[in-house]
mmCIF file of C-alpha atoms in Angstrom:
data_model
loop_
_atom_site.group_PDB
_atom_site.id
_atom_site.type_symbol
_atom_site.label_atom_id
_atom_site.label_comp_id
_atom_site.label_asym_id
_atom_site.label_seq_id
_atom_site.Cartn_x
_atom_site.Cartn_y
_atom_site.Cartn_z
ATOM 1 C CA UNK A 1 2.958 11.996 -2.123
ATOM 2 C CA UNK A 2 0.835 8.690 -3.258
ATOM 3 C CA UNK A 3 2.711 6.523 -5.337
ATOM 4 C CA UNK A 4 2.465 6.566 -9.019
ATOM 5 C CA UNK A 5 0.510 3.082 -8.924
ATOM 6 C CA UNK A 6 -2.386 4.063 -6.606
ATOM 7 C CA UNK A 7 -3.088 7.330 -8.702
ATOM 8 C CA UNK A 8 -3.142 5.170 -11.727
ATOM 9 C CA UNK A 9 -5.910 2.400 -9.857
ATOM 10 C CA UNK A 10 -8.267 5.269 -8.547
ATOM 11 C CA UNK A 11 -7.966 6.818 -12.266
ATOM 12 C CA UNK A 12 -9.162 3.459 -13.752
ATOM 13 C CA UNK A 13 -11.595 3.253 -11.609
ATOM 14 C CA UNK A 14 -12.911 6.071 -12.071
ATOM 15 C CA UNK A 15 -12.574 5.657 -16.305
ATOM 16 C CA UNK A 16 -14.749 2.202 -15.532
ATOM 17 C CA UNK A 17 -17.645 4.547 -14.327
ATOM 18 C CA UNK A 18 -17.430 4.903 -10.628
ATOM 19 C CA UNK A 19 -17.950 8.535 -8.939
ATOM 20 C CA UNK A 20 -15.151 10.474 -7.149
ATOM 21 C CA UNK A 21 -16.801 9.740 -4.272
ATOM 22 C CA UNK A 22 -17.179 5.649 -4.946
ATOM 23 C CA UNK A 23 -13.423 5.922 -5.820
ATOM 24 C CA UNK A 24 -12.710 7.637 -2.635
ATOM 25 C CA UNK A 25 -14.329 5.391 -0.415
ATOM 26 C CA UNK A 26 -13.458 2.193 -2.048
ATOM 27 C CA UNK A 27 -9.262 3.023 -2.034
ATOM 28 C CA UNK A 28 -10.014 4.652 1.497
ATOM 29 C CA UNK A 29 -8.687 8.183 0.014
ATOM 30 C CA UNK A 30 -9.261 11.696 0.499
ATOM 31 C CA UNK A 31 -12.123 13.114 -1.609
ATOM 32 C CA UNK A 32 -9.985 16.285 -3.193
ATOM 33 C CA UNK A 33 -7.246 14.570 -3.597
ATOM 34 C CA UNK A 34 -9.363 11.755 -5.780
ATOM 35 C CA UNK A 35 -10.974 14.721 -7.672
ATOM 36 C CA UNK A 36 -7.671 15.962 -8.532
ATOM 37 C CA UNK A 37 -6.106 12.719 -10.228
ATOM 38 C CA UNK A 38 -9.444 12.214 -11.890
ATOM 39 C CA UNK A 39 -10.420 15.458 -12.650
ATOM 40 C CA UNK A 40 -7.309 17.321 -13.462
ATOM 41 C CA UNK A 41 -4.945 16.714 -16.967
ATOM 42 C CA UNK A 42 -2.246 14.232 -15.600
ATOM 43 C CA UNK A 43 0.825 15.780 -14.611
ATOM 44 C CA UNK A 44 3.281 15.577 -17.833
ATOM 45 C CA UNK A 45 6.526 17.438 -16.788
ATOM 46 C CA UNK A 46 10.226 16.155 -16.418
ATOM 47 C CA UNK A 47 10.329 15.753 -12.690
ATOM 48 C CA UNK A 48 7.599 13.463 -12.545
ATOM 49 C CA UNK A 49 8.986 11.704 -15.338
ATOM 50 C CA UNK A 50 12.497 11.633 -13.704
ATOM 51 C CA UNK A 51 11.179 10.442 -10.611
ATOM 52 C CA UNK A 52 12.003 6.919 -10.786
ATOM 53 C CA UNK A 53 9.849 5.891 -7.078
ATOM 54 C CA UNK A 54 6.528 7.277 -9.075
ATOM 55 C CA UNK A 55 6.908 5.275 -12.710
ATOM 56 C CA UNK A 56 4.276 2.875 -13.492
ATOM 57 C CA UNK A 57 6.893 -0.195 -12.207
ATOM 58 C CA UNK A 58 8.645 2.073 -9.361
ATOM 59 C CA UNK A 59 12.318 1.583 -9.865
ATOM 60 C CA UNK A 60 15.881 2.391 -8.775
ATOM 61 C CA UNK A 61 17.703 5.916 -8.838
ATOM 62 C CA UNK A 62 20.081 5.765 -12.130
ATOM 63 C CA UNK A 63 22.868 6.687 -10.420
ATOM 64 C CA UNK A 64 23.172 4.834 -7.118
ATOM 65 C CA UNK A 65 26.451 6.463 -5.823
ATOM 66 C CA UNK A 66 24.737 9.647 -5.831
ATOM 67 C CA UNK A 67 21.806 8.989 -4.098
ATOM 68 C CA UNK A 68 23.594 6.958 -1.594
ATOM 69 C CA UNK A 69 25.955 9.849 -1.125
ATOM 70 C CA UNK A 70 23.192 11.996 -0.899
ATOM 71 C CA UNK A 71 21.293 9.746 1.757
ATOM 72 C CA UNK A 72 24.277 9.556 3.777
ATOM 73 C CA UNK A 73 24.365 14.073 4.071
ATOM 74 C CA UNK A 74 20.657 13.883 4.479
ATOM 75 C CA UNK A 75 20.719 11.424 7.613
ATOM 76 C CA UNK A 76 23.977 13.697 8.753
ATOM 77 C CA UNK A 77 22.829 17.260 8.188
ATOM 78 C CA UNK A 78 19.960 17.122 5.744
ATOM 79 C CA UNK A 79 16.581 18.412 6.514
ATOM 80 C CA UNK A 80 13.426 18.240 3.851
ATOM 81 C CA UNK A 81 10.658 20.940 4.433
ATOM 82 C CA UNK A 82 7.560 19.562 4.228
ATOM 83 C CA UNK A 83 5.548 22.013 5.258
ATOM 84 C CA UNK A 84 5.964 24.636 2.289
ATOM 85 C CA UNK A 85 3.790 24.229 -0.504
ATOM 86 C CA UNK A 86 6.585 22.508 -2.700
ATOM 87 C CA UNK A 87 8.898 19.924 -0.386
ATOM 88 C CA UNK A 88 12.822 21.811 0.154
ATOM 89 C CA UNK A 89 15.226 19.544 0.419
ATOM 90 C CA UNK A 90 18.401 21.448 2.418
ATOM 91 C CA UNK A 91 21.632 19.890 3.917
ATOM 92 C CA UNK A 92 23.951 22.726 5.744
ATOM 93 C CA UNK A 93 27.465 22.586 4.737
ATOM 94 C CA UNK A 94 30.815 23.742 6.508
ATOM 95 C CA UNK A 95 32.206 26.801 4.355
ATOM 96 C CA UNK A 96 35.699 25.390 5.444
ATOM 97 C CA UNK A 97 34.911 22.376 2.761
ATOM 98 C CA UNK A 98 33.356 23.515 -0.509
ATOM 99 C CA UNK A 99 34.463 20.446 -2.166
ATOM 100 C CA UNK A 100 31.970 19.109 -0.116
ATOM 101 C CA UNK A 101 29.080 21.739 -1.178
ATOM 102 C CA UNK A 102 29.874 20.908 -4.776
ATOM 103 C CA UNK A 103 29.718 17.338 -4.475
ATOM 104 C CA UNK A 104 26.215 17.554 -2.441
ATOM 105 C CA UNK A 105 24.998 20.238 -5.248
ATOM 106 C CA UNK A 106 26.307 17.434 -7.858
ATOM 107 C CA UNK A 107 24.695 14.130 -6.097
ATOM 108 C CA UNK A 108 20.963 16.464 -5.934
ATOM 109 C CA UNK A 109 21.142 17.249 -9.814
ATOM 110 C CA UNK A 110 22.131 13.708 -10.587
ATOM 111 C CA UNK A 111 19.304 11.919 -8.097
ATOM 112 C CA UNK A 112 16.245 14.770 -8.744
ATOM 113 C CA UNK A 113 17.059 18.290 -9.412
ATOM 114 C CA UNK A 114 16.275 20.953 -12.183
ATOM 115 C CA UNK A 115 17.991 23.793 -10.229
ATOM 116 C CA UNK A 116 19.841 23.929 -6.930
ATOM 117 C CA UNK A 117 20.195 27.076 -5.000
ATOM 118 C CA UNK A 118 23.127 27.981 -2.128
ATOM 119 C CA UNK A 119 21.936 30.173 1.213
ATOM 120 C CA UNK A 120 24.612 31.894 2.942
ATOM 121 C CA UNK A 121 24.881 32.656 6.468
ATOM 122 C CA UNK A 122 27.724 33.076 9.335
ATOM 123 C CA UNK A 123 30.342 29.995 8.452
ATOM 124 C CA UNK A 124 27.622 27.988 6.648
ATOM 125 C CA UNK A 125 26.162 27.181 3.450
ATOM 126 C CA UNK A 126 22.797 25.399 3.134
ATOM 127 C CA UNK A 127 22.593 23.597 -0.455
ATOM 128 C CA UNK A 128 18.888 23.313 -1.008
ATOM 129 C CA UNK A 129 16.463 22.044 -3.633
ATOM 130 C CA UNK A 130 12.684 22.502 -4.381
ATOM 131 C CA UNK A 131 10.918 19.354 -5.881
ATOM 132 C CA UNK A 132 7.775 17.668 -5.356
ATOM 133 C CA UNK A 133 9.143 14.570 -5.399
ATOM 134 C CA UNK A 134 12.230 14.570 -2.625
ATOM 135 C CA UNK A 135 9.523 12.891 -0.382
ATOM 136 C CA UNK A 136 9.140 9.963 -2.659
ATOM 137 C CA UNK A 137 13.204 9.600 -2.101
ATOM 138 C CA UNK A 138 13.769 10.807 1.319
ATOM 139 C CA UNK A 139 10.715 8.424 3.209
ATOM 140 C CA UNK A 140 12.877 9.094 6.465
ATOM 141 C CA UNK A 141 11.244 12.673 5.950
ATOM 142 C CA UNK A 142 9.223 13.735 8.983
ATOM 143 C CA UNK A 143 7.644 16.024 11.744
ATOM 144 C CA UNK A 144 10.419 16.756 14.600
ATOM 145 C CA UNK A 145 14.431 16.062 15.075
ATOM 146 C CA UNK A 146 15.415 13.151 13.372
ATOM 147 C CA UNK A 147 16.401 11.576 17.262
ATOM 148 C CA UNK A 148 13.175 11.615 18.302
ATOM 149 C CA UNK A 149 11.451 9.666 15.989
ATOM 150 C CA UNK A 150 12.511 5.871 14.418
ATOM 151 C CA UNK A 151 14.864 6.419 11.392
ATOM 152 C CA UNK A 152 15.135 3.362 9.115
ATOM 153 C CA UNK A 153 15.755 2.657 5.817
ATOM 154 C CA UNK A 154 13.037 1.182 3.593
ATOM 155 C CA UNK A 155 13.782 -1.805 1.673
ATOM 156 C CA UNK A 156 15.307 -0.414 -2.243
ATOM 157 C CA UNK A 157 17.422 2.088 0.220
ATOM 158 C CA UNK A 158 18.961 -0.883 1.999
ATOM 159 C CA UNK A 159 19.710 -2.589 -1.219
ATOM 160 C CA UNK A 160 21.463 0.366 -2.973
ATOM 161 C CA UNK A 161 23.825 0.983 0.224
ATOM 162 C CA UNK A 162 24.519 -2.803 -0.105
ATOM 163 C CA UNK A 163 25.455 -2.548 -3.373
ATOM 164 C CA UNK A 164 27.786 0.790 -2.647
ATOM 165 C CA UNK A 165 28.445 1.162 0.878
ATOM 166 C CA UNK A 166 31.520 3.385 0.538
ATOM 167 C CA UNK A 167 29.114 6.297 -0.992
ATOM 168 C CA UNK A 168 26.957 6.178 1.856
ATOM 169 C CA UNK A 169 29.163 6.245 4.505
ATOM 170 C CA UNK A 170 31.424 9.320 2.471
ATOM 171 C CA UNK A 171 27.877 11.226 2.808
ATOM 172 C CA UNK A 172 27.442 10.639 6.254
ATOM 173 C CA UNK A 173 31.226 11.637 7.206
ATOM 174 C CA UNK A 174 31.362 14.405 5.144
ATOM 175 C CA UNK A 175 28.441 15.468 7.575
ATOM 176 C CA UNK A 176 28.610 14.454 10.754
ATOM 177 C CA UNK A 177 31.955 13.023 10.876
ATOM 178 C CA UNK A 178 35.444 13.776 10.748
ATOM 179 C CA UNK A 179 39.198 12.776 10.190
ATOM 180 C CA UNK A 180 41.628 13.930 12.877
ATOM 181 C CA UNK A 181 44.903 12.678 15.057
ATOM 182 C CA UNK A 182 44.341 11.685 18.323
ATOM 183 C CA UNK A 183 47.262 11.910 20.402
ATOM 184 C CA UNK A 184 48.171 9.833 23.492
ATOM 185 C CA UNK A 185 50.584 9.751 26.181
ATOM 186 C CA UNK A 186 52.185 6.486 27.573
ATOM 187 C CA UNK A 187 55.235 6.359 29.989
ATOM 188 C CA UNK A 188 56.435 10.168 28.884
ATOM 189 C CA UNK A 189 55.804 9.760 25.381
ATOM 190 C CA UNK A 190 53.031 11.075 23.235
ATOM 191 C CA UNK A 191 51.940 8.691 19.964
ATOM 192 C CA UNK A 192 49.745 10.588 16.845
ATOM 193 C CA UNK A 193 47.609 8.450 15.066
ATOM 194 C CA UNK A 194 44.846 9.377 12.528
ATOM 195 C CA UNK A 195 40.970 8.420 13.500
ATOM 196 C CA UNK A 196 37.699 9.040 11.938
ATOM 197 C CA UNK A 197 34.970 10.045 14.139
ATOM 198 C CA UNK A 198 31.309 9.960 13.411
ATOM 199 C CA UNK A 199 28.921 11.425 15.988
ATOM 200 C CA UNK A 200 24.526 11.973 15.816
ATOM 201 C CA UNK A 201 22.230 11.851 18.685
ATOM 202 C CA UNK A 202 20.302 9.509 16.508
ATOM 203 C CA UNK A 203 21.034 5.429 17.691
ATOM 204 C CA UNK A 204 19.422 4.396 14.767
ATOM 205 C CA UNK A 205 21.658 6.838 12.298
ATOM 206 C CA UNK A 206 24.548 5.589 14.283
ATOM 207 C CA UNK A 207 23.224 1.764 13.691
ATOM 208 C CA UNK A 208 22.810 2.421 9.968
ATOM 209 C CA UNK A 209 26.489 4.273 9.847
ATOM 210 C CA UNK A 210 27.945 0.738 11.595
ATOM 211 C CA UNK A 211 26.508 -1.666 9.707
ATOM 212 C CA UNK A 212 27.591 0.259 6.210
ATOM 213 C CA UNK A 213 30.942 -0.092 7.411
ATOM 214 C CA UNK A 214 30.792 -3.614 7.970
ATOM 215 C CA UNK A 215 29.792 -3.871 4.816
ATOM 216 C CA UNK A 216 32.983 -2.136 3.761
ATOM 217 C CA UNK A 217 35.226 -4.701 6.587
ATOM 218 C CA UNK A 218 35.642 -1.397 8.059
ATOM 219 C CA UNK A 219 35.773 -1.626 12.161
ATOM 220 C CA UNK A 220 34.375 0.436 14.258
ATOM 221 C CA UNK A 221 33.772 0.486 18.037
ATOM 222 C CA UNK A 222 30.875 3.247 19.669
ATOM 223 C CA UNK A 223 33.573 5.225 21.777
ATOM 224 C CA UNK A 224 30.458 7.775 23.535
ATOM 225 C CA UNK A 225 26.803 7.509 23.546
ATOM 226 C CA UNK A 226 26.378 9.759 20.565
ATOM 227 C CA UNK A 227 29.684 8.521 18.236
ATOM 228 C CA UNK A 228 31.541 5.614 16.460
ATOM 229 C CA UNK A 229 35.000 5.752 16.255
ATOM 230 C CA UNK A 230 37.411 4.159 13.578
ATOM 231 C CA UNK A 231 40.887 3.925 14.950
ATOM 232 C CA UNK A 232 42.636 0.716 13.905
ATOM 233 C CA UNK A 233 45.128 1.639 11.640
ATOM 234 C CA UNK A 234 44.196 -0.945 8.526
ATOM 235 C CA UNK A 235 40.634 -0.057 9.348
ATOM 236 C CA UNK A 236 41.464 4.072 8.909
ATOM 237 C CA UNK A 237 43.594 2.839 5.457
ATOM 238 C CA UNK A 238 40.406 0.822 4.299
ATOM 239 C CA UNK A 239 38.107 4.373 5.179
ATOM 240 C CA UNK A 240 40.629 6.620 3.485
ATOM 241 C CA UNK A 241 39.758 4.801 -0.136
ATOM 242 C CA UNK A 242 36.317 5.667 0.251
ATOM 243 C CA UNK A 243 36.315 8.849 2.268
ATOM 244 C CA UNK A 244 39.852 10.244 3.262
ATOM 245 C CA UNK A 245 40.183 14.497 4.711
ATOM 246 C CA UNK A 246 37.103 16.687 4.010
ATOM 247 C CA UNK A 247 38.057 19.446 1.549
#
């Protein structure tokens, strides 16, 4: 998906007389897709208009706790389809917690959606959305697993986590992660403390997951190759005000 700009400049262009095919190799485009923003009526329906990434000025989401919440579920458990003829955005969810499928349902209608859909299968739900224009959100999007391939966040993404860093990491723990006791033994006695756990095979995930907690003065410490823990107990208080059980 080209943004809303460079359709606009290859349209002007070719308005000002050039060919398609002038157009095409001047901007260093595709010749059908050139045809199709010149030749075809403009697209005029509510999704384009929604999309804030393809307005004339590209902008913010409206509502940044959403889409940082659902960032956080898409870097966790999210997968978008890009090889169907529209892009499906789908992020499998735990039937022990449909809280949590209601509040992912909730963050896609506020961020992009017309409609979202629920797939059942054995113990999970998949929460999934058709829309041209999850690509233009979801950059990370691409061929293979997400940890075999670079996964970092562009540079409006980085600001909106900045600005609410407790939304982003409750998407990413209501995915990946988890709130538990951990129970020791010293000298004959066993000790119960709670501990939040976030594991992905992805370093960079992991990386983005860390520094949104010390954003939040939250700390952390990598207990395995593949997960953070959060055990200190005013560090578990300070992640229980943004995150707390699943549900």
């Amino acid at each position: 998906m080209r943004p809303h700009p460079v359709r606009n400049a290859a349209r002007d262009l070719h308005h000002g007389g050039l060919t398609v095919a002038e157009v095409s190799r001047r901007m260093d485009l595709p010749y059908r897709t050139v045809w199709e923003w010149c030749r075809r009526p403009m697209p005029t329906d509510d999704i384009v208009q929604r999309c804030p990434r393809c307005q004339e000025t590209p902008r913010l989401p409206d509502d940044l706790p959403a889409y940082a919440y659902l960032l956080g579920q898409y870097l966790g458990d999210g997968h978008l389809a890009l090889t169907a003829r529209v892009p499906v955005l789908r992020i499998a969810c735990a039937d022990a917690y449909p809280a949590i499928m209601d509040r992912c349902e909730q963050a896609m209608l506020a961020v992009l959606a017309r409609r979202v859909s629920r797939v059942h299968a054995i113990g999970c739900t998949t929460v999934q959305s058709v829309a041209k224009h999850w690509p233009c959100l979801l950059p990370q999007a691409g061929p293979g697993k997400k940890h075999q391939r670079r996964i970092e966040l562009v540079d409006w993404q980085r600001e909106i986590v900045t600005a609410v860093p407790g939304d982003f990491v409750r998407g990413l723990f209501h995915s990946d992660g988890c709130r538990a006791l951990n129970r020791i033994t010293k000298d004959g006695r066993t000790y119960e403390y709670p501990r939040y756990l976030f594991a992905n095979e992805s370093a960079d995930i992991l990386a983005l997951c860390g520094w949104a907690l010390d954003l939040l003065g939250v700390a952390w410490r990598l207990n395995r190759r593949n997960s953070l823990s959060v055990a200190r107990r005013e560090a578990v208080a300070r992640l229980d005000e943004h995150v707390g059980p699943k549900s």
